[in-house]
mmCIF file of N, CA and C in Angstrom:
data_model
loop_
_atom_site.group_PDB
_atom_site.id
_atom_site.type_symbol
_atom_site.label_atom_id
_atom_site.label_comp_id
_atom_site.label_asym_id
_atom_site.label_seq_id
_atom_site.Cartn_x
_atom_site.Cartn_y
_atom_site.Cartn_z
ATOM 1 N N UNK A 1 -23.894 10.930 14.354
ATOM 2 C CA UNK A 1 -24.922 11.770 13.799
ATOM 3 C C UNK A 1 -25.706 12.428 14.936
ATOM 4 N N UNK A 2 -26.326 13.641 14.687
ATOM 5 C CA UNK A 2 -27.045 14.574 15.981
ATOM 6 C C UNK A 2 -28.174 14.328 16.069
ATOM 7 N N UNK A 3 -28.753 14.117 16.891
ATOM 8 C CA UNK A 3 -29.916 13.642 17.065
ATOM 9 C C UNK A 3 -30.986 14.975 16.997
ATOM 10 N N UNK A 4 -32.131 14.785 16.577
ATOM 11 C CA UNK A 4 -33.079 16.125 16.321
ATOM 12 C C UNK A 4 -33.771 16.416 17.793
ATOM 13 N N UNK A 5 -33.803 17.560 17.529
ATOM 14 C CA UNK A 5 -33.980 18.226 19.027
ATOM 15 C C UNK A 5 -35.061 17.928 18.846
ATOM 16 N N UNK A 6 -36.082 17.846 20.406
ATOM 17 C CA UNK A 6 -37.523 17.488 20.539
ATOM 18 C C UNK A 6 -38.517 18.916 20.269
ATOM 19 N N UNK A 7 -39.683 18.329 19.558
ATOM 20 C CA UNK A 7 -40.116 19.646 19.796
ATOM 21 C C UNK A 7 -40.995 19.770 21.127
ATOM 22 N N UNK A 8 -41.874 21.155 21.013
ATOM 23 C CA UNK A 8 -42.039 21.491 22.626
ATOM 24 C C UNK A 8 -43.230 20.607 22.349
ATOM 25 N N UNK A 9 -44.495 20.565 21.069
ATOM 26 C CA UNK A 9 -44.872 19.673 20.914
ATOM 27 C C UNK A 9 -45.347 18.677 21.310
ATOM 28 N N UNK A 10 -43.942 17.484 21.116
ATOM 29 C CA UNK A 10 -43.723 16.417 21.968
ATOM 30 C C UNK A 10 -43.786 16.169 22.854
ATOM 31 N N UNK A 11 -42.665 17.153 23.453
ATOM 32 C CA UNK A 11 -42.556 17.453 25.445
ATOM 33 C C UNK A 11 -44.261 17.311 26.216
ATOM 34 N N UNK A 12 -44.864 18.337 25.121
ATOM 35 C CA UNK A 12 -46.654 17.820 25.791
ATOM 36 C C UNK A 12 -47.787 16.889 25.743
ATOM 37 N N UNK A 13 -47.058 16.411 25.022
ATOM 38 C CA UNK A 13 -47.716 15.331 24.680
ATOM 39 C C UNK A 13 -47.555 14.179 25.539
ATOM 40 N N UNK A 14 -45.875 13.972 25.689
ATOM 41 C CA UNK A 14 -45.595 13.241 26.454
ATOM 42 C C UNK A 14 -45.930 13.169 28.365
ATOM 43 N N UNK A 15 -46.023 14.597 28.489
ATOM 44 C CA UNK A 15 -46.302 14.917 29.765
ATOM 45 C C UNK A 15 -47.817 14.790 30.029
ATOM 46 N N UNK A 16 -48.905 15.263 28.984
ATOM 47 C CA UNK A 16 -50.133 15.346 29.433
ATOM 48 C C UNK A 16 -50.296 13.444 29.484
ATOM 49 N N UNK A 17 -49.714 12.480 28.151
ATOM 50 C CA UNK A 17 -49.649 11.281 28.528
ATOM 51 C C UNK A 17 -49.274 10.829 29.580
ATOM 52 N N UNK A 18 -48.472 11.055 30.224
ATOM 53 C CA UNK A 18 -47.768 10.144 32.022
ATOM 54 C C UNK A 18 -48.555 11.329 33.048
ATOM 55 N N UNK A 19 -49.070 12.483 32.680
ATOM 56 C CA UNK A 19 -49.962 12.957 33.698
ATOM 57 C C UNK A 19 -51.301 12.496 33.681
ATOM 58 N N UNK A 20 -51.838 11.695 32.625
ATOM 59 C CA UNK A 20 -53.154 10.813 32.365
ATOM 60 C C UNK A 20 -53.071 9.845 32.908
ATOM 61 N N UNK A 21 -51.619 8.978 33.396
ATOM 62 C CA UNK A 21 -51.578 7.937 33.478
ATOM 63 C C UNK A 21 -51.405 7.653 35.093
ATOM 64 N N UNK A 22 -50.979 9.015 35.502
ATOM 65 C CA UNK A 22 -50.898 9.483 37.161
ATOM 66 C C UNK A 22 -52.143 9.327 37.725
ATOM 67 N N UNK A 23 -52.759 9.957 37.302
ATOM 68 C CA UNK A 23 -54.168 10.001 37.457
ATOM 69 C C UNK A 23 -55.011 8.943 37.293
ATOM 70 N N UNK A 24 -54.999 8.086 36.533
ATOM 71 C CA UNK A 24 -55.731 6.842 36.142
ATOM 72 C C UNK A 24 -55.056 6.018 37.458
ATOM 73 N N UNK A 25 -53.726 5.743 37.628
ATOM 74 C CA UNK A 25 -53.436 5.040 39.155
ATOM 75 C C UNK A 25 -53.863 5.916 40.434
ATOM 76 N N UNK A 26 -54.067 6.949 40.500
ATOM 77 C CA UNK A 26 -54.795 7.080 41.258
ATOM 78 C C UNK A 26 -56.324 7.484 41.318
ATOM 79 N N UNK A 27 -57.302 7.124 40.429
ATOM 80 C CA UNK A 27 -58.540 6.805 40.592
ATOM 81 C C UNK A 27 -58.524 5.074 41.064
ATOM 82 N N UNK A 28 -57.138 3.858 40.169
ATOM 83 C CA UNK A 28 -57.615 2.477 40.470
ATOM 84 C C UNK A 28 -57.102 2.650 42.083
ATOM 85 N N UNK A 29 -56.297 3.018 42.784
ATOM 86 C CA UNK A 29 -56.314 2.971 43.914
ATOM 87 C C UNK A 29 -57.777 3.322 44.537
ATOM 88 N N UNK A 30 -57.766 4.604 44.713
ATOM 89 C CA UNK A 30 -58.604 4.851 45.051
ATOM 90 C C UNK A 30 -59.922 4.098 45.331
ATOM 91 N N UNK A 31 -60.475 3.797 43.904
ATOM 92 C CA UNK A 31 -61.316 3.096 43.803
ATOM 93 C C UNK A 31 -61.383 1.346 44.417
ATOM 94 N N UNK A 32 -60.089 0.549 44.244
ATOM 95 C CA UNK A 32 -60.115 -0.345 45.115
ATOM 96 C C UNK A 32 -60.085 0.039 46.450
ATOM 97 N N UNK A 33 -59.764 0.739 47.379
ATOM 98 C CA UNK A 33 -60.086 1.321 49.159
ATOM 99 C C UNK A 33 -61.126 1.576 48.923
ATOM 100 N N UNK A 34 -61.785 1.863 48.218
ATOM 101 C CA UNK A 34 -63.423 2.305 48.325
ATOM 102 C C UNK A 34 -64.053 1.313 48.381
ATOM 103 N N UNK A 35 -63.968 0.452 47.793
ATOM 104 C CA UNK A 35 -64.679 -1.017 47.478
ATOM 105 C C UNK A 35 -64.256 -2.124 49.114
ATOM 106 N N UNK A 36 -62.713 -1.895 49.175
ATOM 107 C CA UNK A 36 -62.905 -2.581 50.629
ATOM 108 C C UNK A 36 -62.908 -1.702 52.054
ATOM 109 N N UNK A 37 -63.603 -0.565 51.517
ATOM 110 C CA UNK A 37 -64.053 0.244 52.948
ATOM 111 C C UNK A 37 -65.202 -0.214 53.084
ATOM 112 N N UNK A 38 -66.071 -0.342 51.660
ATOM 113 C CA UNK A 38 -67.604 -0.381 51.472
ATOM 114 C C UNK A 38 -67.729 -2.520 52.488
ATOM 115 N N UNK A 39 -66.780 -3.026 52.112
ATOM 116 C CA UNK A 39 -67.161 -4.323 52.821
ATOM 117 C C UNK A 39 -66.780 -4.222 54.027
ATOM 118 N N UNK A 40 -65.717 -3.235 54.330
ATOM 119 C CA UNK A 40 -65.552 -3.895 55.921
ATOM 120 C C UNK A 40 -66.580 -2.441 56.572
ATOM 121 N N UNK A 41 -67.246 -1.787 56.650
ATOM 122 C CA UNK A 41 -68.281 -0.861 56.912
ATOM 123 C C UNK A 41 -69.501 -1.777 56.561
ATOM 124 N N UNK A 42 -70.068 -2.393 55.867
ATOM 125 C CA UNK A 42 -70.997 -3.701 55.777
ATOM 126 C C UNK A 42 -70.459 -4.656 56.751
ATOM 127 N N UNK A 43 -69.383 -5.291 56.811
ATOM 128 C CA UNK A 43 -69.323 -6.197 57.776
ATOM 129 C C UNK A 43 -69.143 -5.948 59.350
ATOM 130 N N UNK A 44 -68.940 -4.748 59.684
ATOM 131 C CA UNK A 44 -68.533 -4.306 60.991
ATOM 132 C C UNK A 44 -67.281 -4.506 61.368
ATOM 133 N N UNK A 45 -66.373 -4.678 60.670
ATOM 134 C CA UNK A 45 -64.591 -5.286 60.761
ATOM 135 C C UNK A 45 -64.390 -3.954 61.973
ATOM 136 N N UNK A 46 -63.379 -4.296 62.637
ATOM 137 C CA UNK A 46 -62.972 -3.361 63.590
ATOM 138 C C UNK A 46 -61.655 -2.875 63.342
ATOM 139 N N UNK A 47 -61.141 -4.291 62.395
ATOM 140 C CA UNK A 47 -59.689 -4.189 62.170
ATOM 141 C C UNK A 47 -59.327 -3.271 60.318
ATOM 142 N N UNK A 48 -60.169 -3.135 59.789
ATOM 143 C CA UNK A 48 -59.833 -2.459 58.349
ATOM 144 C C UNK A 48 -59.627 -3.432 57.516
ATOM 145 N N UNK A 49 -59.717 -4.642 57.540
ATOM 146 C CA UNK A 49 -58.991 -5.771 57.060
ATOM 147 C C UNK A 49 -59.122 -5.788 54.857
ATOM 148 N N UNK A 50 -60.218 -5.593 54.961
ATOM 149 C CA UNK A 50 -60.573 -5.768 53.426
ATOM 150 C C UNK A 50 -60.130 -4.269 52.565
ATOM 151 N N UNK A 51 -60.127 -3.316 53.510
ATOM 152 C CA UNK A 51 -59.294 -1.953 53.174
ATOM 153 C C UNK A 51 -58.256 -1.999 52.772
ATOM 154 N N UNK A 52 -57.475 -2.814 53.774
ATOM 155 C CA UNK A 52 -55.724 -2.929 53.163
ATOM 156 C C UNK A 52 -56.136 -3.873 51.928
ATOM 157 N N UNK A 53 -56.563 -4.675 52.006
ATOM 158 C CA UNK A 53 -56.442 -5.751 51.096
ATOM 159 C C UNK A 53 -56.871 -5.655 49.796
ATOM 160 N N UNK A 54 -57.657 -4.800 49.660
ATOM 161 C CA UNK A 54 -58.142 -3.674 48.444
ATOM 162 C C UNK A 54 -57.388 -2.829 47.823
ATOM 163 N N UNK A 55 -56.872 -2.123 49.032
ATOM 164 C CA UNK A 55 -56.282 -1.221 48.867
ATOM 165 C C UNK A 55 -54.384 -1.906 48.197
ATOM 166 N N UNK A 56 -53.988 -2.666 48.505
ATOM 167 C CA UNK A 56 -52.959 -3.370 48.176
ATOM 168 C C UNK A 56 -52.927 -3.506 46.575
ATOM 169 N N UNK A 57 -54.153 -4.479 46.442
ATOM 170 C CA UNK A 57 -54.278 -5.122 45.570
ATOM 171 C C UNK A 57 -54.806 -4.229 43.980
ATOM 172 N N UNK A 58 -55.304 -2.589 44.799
ATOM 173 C CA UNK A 58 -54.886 -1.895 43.732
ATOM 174 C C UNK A 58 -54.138 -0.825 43.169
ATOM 175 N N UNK A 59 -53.006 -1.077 44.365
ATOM 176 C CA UNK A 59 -51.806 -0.719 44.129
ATOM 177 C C UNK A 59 -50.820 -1.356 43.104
ATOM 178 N N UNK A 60 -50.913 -2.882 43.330
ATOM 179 C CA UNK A 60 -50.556 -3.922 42.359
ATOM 180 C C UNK A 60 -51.464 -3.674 41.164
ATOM 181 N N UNK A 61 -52.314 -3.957 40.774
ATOM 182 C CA UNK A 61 -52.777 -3.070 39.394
ATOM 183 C C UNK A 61 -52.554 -2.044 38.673
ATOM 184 N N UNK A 62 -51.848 -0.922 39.622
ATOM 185 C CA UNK A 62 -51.797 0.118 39.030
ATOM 186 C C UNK A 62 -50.267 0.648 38.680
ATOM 187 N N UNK A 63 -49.717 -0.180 39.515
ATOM 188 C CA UNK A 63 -48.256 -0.356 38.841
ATOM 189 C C UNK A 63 -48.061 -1.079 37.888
ATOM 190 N N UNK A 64 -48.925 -2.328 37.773
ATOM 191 C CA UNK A 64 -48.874 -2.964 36.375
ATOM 192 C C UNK A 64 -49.908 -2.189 35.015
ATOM 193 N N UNK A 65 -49.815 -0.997 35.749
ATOM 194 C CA UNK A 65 -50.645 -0.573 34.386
ATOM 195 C C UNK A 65 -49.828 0.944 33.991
ATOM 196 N N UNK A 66 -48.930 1.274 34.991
ATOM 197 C CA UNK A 66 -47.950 2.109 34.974
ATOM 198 C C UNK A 66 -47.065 1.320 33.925
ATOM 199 N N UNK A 67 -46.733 -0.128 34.480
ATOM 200 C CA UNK A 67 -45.507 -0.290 33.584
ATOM 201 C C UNK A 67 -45.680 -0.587 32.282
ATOM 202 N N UNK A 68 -47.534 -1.045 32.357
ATOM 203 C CA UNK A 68 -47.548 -1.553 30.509
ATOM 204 C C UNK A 68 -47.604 -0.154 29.653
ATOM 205 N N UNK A 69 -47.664 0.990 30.585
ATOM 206 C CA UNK A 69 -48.033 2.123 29.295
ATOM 207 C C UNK A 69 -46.699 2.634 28.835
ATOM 208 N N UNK A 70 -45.536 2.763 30.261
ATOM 209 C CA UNK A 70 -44.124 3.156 29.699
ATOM 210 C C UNK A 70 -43.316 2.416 28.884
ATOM 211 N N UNK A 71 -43.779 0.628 28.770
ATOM 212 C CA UNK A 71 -43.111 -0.036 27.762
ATOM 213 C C UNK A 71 -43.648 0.330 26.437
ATOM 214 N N UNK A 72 -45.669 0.151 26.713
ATOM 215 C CA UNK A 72 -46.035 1.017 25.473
ATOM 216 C C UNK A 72 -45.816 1.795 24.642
ATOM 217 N N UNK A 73 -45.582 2.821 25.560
ATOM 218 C CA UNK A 73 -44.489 4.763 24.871
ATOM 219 C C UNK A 73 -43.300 4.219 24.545
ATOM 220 N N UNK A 74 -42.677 3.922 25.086
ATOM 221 C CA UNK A 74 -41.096 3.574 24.718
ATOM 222 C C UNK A 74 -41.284 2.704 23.046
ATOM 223 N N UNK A 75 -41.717 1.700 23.064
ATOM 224 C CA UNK A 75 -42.092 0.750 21.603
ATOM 225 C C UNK A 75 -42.633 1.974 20.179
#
């Protein structure tokens, strides 16, 4: 059986959705490096240390929030 063509519709819907969702990982990035710039600029770090570690850690968030929305859409 043929499957029904998409409408264009859809196509935008779907795109302005995963372009919302682009964007939302990169404000949580963002926003975690901000938070460990703000401590190691309070602490005087020389080395960036709480930057990466911020910054890592909301990278890991934001891929897990990448993947819960494409299992989301897909369901």
């Amino acid at each position: 059986m043929r499957k029904p063509k998409p409408s264009l519709n859809d196509s935008l819907r779907k795109y302005a959705y995963f372009s919302g969702v682009g964007f939302q990982m990169l404000a949580i990035i963002g926003l975690f490096t901000y938070i460990g710039y703000r401590i190691d600029s309070a602490k005087d770090n020389e080395n960036n240390v709480w930057t990466a570690i911020f910054a890592l850690v909301g990278v890991c968030i934001s891929i897990y929030t990448v993947i819960r929305a494409v299992t989301r859409k897909n369901n």
